[in-house]
PDB file of C-alpha atoms in Angstrom:
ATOM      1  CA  UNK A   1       6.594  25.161  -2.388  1.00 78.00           C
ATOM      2  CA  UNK A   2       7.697  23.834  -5.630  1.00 86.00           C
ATOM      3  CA  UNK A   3       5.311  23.424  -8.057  1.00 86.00           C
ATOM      4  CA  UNK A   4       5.273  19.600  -8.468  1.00 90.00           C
ATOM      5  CA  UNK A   5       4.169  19.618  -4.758  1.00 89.00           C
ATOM      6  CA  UNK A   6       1.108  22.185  -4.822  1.00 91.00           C
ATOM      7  CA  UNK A   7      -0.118  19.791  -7.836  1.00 92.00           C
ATOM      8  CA  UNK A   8       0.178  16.803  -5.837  1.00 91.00           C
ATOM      9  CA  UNK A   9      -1.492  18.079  -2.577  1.00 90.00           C
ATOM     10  CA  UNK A  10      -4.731  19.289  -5.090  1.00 91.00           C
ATOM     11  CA  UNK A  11      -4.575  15.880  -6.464  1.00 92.00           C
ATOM     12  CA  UNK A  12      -5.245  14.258  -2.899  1.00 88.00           C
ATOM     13  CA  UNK A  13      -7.711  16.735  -1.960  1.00 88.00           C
ATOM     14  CA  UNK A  14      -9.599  16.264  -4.987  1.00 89.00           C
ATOM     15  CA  UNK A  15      -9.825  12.586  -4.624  1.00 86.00           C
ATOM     16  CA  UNK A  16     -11.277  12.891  -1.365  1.00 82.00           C
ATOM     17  CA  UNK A  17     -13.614  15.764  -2.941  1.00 82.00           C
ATOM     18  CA  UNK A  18     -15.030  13.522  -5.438  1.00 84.00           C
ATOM     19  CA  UNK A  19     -14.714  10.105  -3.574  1.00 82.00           C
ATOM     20  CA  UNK A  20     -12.090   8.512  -6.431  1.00 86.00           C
ATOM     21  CA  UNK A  21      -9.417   6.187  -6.012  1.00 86.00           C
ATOM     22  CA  UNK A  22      -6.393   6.624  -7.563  1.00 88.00           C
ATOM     23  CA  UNK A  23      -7.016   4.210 -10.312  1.00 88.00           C
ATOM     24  CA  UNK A  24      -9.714   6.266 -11.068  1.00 89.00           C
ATOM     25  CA  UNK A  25      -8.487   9.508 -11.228  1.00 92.00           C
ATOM     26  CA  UNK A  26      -5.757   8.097 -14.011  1.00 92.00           C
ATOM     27  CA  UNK A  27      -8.715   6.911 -15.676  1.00 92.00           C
ATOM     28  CA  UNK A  28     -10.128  10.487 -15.753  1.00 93.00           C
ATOM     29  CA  UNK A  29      -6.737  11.839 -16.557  1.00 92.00           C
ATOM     30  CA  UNK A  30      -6.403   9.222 -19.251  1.00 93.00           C
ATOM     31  CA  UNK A  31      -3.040   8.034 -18.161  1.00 93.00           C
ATOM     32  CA  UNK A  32      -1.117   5.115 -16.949  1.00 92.00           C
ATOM     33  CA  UNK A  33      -1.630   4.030 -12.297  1.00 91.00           C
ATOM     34  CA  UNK A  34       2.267   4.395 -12.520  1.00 91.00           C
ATOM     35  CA  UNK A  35       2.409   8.219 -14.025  1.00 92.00           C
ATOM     36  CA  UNK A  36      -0.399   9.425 -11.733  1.00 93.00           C
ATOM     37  CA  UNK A  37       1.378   8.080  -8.994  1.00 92.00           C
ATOM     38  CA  UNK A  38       4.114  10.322 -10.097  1.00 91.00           C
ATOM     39  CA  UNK A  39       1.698  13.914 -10.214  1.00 93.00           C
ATOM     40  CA  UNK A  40       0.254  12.126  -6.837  1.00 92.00           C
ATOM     41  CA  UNK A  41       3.527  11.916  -5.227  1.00 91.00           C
ATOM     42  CA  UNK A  42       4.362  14.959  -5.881  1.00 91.00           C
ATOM     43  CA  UNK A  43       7.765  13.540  -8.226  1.00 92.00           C
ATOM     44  CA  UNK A  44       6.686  15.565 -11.301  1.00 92.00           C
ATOM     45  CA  UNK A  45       4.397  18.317 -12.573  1.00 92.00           C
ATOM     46  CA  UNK A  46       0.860  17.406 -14.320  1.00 92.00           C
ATOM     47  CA  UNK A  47       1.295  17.730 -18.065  1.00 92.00           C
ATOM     48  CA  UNK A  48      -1.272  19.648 -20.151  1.00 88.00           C
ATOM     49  CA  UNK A  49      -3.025  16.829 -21.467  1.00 90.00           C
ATOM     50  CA  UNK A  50      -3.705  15.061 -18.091  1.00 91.00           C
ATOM     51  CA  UNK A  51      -5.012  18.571 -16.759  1.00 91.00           C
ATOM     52  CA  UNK A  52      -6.903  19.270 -19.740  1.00 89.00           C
ATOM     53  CA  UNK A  53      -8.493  16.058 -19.146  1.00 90.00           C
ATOM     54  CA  UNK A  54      -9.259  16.394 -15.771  1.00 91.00           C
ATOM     55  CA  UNK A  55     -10.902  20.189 -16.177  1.00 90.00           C
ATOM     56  CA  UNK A  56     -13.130  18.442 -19.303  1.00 88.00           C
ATOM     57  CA  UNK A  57     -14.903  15.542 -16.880  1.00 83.00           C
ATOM     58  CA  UNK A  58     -18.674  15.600 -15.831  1.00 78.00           C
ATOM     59  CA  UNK A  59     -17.585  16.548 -12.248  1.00 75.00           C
ATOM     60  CA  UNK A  60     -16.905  20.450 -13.937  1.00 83.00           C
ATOM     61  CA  UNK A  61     -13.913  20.811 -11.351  1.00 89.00           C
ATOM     62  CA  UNK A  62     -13.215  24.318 -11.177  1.00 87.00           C
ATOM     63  CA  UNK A  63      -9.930  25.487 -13.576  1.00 89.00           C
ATOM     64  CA  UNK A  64      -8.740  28.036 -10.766  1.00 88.00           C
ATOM     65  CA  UNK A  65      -8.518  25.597  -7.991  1.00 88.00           C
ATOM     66  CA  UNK A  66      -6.763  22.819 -10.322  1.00 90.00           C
ATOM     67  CA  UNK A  67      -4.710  25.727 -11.638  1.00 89.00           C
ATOM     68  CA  UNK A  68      -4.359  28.594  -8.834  1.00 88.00           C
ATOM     69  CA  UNK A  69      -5.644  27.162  -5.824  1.00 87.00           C
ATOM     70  CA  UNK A  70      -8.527  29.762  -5.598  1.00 87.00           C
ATOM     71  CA  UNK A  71     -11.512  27.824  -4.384  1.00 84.00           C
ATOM     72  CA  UNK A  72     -13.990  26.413  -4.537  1.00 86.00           C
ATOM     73  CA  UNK A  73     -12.741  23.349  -5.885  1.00 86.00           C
ATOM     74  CA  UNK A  74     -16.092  22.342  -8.067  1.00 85.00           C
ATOM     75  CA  UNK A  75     -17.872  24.989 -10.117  1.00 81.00           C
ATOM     76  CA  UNK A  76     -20.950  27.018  -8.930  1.00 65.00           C
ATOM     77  CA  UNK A  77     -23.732  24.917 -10.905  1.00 53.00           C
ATOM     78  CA  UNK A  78     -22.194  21.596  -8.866  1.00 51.00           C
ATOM     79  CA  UNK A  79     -21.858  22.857  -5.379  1.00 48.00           C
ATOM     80  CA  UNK A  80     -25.439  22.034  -4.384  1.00 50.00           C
ATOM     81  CA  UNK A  81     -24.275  18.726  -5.112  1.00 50.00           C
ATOM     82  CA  UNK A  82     -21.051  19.021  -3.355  1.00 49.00           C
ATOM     83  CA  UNK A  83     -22.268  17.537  -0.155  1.00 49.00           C
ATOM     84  CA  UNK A  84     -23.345  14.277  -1.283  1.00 46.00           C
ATOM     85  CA  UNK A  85     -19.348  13.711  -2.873  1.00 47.00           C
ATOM     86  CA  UNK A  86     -17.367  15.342  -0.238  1.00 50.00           C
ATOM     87  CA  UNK A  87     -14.849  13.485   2.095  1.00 50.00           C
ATOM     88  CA  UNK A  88     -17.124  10.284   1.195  1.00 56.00           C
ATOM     89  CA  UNK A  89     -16.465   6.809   3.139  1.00 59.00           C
ATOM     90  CA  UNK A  90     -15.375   4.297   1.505  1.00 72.00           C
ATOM     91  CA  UNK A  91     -13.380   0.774   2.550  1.00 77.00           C
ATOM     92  CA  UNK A  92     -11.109  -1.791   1.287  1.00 82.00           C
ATOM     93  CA  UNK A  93     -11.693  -5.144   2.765  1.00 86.00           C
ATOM     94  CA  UNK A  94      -8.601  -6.804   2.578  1.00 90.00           C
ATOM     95  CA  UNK A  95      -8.233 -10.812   3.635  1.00 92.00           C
ATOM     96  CA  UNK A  96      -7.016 -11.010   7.669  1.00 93.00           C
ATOM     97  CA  UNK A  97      -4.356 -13.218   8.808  1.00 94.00           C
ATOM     98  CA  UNK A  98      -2.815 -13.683  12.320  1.00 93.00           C
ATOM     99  CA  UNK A  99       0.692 -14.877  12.703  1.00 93.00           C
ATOM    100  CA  UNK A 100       0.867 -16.640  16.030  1.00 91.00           C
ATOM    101  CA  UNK A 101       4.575 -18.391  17.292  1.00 91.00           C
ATOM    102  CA  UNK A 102       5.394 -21.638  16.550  1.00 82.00           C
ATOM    103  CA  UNK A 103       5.316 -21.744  20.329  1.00 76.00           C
ATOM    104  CA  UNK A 104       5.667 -19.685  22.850  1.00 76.00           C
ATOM    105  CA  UNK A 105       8.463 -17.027  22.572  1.00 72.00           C
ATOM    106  CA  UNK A 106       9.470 -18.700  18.670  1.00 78.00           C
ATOM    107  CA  UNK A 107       8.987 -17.774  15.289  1.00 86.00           C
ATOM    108  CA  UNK A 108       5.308 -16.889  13.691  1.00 89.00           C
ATOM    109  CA  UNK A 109       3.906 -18.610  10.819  1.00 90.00           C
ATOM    110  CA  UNK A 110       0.940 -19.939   9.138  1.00 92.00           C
ATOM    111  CA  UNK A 111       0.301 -22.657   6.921  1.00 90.00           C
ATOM    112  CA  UNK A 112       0.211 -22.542   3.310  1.00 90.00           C
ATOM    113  CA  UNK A 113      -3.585 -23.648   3.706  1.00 89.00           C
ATOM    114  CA  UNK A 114      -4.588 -20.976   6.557  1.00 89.00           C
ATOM    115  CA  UNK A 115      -2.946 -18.724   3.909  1.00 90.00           C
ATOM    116  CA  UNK A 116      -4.975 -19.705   0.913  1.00 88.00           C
ATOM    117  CA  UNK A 117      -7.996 -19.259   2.579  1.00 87.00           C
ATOM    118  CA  UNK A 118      -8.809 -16.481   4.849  1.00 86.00           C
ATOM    119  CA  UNK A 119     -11.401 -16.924   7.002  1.00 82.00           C
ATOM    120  CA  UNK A 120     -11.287 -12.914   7.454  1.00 90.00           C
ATOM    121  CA  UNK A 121     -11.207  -9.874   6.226  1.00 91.00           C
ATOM    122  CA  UNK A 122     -10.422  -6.326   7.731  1.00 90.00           C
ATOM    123  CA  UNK A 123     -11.767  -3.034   6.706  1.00 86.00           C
ATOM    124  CA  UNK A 124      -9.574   0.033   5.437  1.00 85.00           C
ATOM    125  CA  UNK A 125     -10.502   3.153   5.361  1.00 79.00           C
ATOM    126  CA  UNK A 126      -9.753   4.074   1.522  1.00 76.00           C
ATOM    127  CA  UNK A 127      -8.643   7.790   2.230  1.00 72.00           C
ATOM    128  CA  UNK A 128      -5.957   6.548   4.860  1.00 78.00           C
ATOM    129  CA  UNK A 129      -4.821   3.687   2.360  1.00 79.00           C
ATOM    130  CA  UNK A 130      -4.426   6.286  -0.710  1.00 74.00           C
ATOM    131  CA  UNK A 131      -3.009   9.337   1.365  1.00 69.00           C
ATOM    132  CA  UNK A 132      -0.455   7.566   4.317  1.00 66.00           C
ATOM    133  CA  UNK A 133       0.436   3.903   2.856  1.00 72.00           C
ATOM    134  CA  UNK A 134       0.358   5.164  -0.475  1.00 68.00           C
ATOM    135  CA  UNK A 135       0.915   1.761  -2.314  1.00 67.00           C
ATOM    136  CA  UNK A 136       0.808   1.597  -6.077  1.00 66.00           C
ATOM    137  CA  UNK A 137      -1.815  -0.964  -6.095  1.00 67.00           C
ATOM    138  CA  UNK A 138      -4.508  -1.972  -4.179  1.00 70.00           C
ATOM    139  CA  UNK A 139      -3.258  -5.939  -3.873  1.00 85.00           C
ATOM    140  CA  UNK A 140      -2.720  -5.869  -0.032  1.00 91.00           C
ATOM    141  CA  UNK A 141      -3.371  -7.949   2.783  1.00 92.00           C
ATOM    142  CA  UNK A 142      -3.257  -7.670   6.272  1.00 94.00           C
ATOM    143  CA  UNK A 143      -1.708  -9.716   9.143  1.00 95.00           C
ATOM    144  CA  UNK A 144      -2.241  -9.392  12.984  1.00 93.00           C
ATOM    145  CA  UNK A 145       1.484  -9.949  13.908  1.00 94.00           C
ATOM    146  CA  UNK A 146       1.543 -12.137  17.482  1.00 92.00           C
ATOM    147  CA  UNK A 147       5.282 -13.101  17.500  1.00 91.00           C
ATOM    148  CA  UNK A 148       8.828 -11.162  18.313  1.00 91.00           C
ATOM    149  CA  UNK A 149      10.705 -12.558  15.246  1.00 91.00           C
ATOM    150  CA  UNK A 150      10.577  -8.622  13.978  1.00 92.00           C
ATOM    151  CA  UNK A 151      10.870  -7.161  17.107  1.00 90.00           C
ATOM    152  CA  UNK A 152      11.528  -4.152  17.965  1.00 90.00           C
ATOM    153  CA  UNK A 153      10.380  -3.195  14.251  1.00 91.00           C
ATOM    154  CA  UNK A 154       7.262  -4.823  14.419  1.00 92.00           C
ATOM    155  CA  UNK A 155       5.867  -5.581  17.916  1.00 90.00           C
ATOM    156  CA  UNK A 156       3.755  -8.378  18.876  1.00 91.00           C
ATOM    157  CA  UNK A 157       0.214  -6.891  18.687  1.00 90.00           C
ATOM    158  CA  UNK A 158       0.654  -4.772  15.220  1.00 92.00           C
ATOM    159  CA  UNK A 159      -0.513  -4.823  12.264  1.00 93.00           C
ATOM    160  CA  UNK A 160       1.311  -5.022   9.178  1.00 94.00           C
ATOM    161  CA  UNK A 161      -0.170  -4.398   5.310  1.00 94.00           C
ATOM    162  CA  UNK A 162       1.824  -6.197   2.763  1.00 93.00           C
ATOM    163  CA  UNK A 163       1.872  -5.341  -0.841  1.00 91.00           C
ATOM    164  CA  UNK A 164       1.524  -8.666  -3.068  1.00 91.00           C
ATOM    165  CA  UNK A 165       2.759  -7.047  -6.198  1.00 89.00           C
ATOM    166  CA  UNK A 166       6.018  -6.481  -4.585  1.00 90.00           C
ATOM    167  CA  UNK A 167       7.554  -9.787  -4.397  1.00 91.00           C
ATOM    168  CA  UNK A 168      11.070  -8.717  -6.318  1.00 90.00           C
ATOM    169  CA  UNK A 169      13.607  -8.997  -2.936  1.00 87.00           C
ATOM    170  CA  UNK A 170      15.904  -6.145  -4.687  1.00 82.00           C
ATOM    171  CA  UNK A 171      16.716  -3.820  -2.131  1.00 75.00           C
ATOM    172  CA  UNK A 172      16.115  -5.946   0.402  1.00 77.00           C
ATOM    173  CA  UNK A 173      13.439  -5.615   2.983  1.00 88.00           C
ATOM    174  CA  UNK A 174      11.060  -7.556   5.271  1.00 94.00           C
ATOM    175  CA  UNK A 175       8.866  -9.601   3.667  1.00 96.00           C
ATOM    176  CA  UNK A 176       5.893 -12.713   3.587  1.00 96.00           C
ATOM    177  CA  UNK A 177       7.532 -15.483   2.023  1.00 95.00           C
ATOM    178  CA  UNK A 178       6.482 -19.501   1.793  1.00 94.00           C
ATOM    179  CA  UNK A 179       8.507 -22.117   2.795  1.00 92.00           C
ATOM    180  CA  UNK A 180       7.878 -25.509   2.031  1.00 90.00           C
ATOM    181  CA  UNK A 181       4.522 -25.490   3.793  1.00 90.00           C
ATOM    182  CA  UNK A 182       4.777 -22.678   6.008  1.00 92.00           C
ATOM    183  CA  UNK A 183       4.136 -18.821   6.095  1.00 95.00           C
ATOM    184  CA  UNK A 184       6.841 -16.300   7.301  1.00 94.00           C
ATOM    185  CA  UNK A 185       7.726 -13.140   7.932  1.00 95.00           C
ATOM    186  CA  UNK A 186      11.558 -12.988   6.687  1.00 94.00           C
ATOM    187  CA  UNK A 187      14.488 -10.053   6.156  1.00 94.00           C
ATOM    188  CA  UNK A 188      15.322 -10.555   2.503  1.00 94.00           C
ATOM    189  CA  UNK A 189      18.401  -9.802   1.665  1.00 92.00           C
ATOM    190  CA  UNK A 190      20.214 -10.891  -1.825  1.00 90.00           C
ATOM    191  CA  UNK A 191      23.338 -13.025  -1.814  1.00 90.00           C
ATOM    192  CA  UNK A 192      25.817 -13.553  -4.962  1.00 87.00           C
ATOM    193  CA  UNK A 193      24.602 -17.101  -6.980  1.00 84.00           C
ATOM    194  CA  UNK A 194      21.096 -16.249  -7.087  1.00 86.00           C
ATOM    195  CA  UNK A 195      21.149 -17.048  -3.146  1.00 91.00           C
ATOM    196  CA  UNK A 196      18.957 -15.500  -0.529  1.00 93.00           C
ATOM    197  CA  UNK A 197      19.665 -14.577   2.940  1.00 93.00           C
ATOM    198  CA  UNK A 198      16.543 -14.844   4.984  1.00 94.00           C
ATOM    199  CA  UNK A 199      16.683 -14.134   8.630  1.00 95.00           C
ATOM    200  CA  UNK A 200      14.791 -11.821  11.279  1.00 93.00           C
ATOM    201  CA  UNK A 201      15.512  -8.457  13.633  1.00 92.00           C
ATOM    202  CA  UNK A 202      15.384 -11.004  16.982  1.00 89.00           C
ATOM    203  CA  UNK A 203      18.899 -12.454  16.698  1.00 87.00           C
ATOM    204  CA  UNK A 204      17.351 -15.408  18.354  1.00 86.00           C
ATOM    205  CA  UNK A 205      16.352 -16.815  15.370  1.00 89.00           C
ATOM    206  CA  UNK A 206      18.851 -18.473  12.672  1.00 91.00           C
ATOM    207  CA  UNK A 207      19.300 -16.960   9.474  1.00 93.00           C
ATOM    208  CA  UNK A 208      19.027 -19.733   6.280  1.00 92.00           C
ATOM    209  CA  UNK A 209      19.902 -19.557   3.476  1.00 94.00           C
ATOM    210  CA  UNK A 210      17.326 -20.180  -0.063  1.00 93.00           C
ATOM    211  CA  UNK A 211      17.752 -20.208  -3.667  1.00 90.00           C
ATOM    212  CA  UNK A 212      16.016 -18.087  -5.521  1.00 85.00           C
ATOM    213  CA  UNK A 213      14.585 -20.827  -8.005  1.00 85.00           C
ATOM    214  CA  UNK A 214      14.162 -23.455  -4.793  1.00 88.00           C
ATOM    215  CA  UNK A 215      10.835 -24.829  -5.733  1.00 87.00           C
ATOM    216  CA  UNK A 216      10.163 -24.749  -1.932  1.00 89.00           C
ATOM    217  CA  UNK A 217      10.630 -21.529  -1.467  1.00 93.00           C
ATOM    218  CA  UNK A 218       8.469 -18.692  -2.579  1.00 94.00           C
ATOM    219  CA  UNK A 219       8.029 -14.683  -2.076  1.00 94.00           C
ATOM    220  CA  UNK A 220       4.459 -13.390  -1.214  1.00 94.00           C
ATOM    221  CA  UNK A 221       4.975  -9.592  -0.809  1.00 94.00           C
ATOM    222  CA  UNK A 222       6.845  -6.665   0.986  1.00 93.00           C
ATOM    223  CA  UNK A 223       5.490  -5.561   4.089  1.00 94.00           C
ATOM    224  CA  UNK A 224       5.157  -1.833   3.469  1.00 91.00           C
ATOM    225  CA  UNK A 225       3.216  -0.301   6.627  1.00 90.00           C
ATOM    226  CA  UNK A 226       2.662  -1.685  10.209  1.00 90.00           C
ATOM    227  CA  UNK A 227       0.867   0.136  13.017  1.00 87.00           C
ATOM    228  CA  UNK A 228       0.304  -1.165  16.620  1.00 77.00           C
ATOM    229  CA  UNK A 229      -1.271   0.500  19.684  1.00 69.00           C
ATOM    230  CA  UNK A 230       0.896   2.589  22.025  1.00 62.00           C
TER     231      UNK A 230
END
């Protein structure tokens, strides 16, 4: 296993060790969310300083885990404590929408207001936020999908996270987008003139066409994970 990857499954393993998110492990590490996510991800190797940093904290992490992968992970003098820290708990509660159709069998939305103010929020577990979705932020929300506008992609019944820091439609995508006064769920896709296809996996529905500088027309986030039952 290359190198970049052995550092990048310790990583993990130590965040759920010590019960960090990774925010706070590039605190400890004393470098930027976006070039842990790099070690994290496993897209380049730890560099000196970031490991030196991370063997010097108050959690005394031992050198030839980090380094070898001969365990344990936390020094001698700390594993009394080990217990307390290890594979701890912890949530996100993120703000809890539910798209229902317009009517039955048509297009979900919400209103701008329903949007603004939740009325709900819906625990994450933080381990299966950091280690599956893997998002570079922790500015998500959830929404209990009820329509077929994204079917068979996303089924009536799932549940989708969407990351609000990702609201730049390069790439395309499927994403939660306002317009006028309503809430959507949309396939982005760019056009030439600053134009924006917007249209959904069900063919039923029409595709239109937006502006990217329409005043009524706005882009919330990218839907990056949905899960449903089988």
């Amino acid at each position: 296993m290359p190198a970049r990857k052995i550092f990048s499954e310790r990583l993990k393993e130590l965040e759920q060790v010590l019960g960090l998110t990774p925010t706070e492990m590039a605190n400890i590490g004393d470098c930027s969310q976006s070039t842990y996510y790099r070690y994290r991800k496993g897209e380049s190797i730890p560099d000196l300083e970031f490991l030196n940093n991370i063997l010097k904290n108050k959690n005394k992490i031992n050198a030839e885990w980090l380094l070898k992968g001969i365990y344990p992970i936390l020094k001698k003098d700390t594993l009394k404590n080990s217990d307390k820290t290890r594979n701890p708990i912890k949530f996100l509660n993120l703000p809890y929408y539910t798209m229902n159709p317009i009517q039955e069998g048509g297009e979900g939305q919400l209103s701008v207001e329903e949007w603004k103010n939740p009325s709900r929020t819906i625990p994450f577990c933080n381990t299966f936020i950091n280690t599956i979705v893997e998002p570079d932020t922790n500015n998500l929300l959830a929404v209990n999908v009820k329509c077929d506008s994204m079917s068979p992609v996303i089924k009536p019944g799932s549940i989708i996270l969407v990351n609000r820091d990702q609201t730049d439609p390069a790439g395309d995508g499927i994403f939660i987008v306002q317009l006028d006064d309503e809430i959507r769920m949309k396939l982005v896709q760019r056009l030439p003139s600053k134009r924006l296809q917007l249209s959904t996996i069900n063919n039923k529905f029409n595709p239109i066409e937006v502006g990217l500088d329409e005043d009524n027309f706005d882009i919330i986030g990218r839907i990056i994970w949905r899960g449903a039952a089988v």
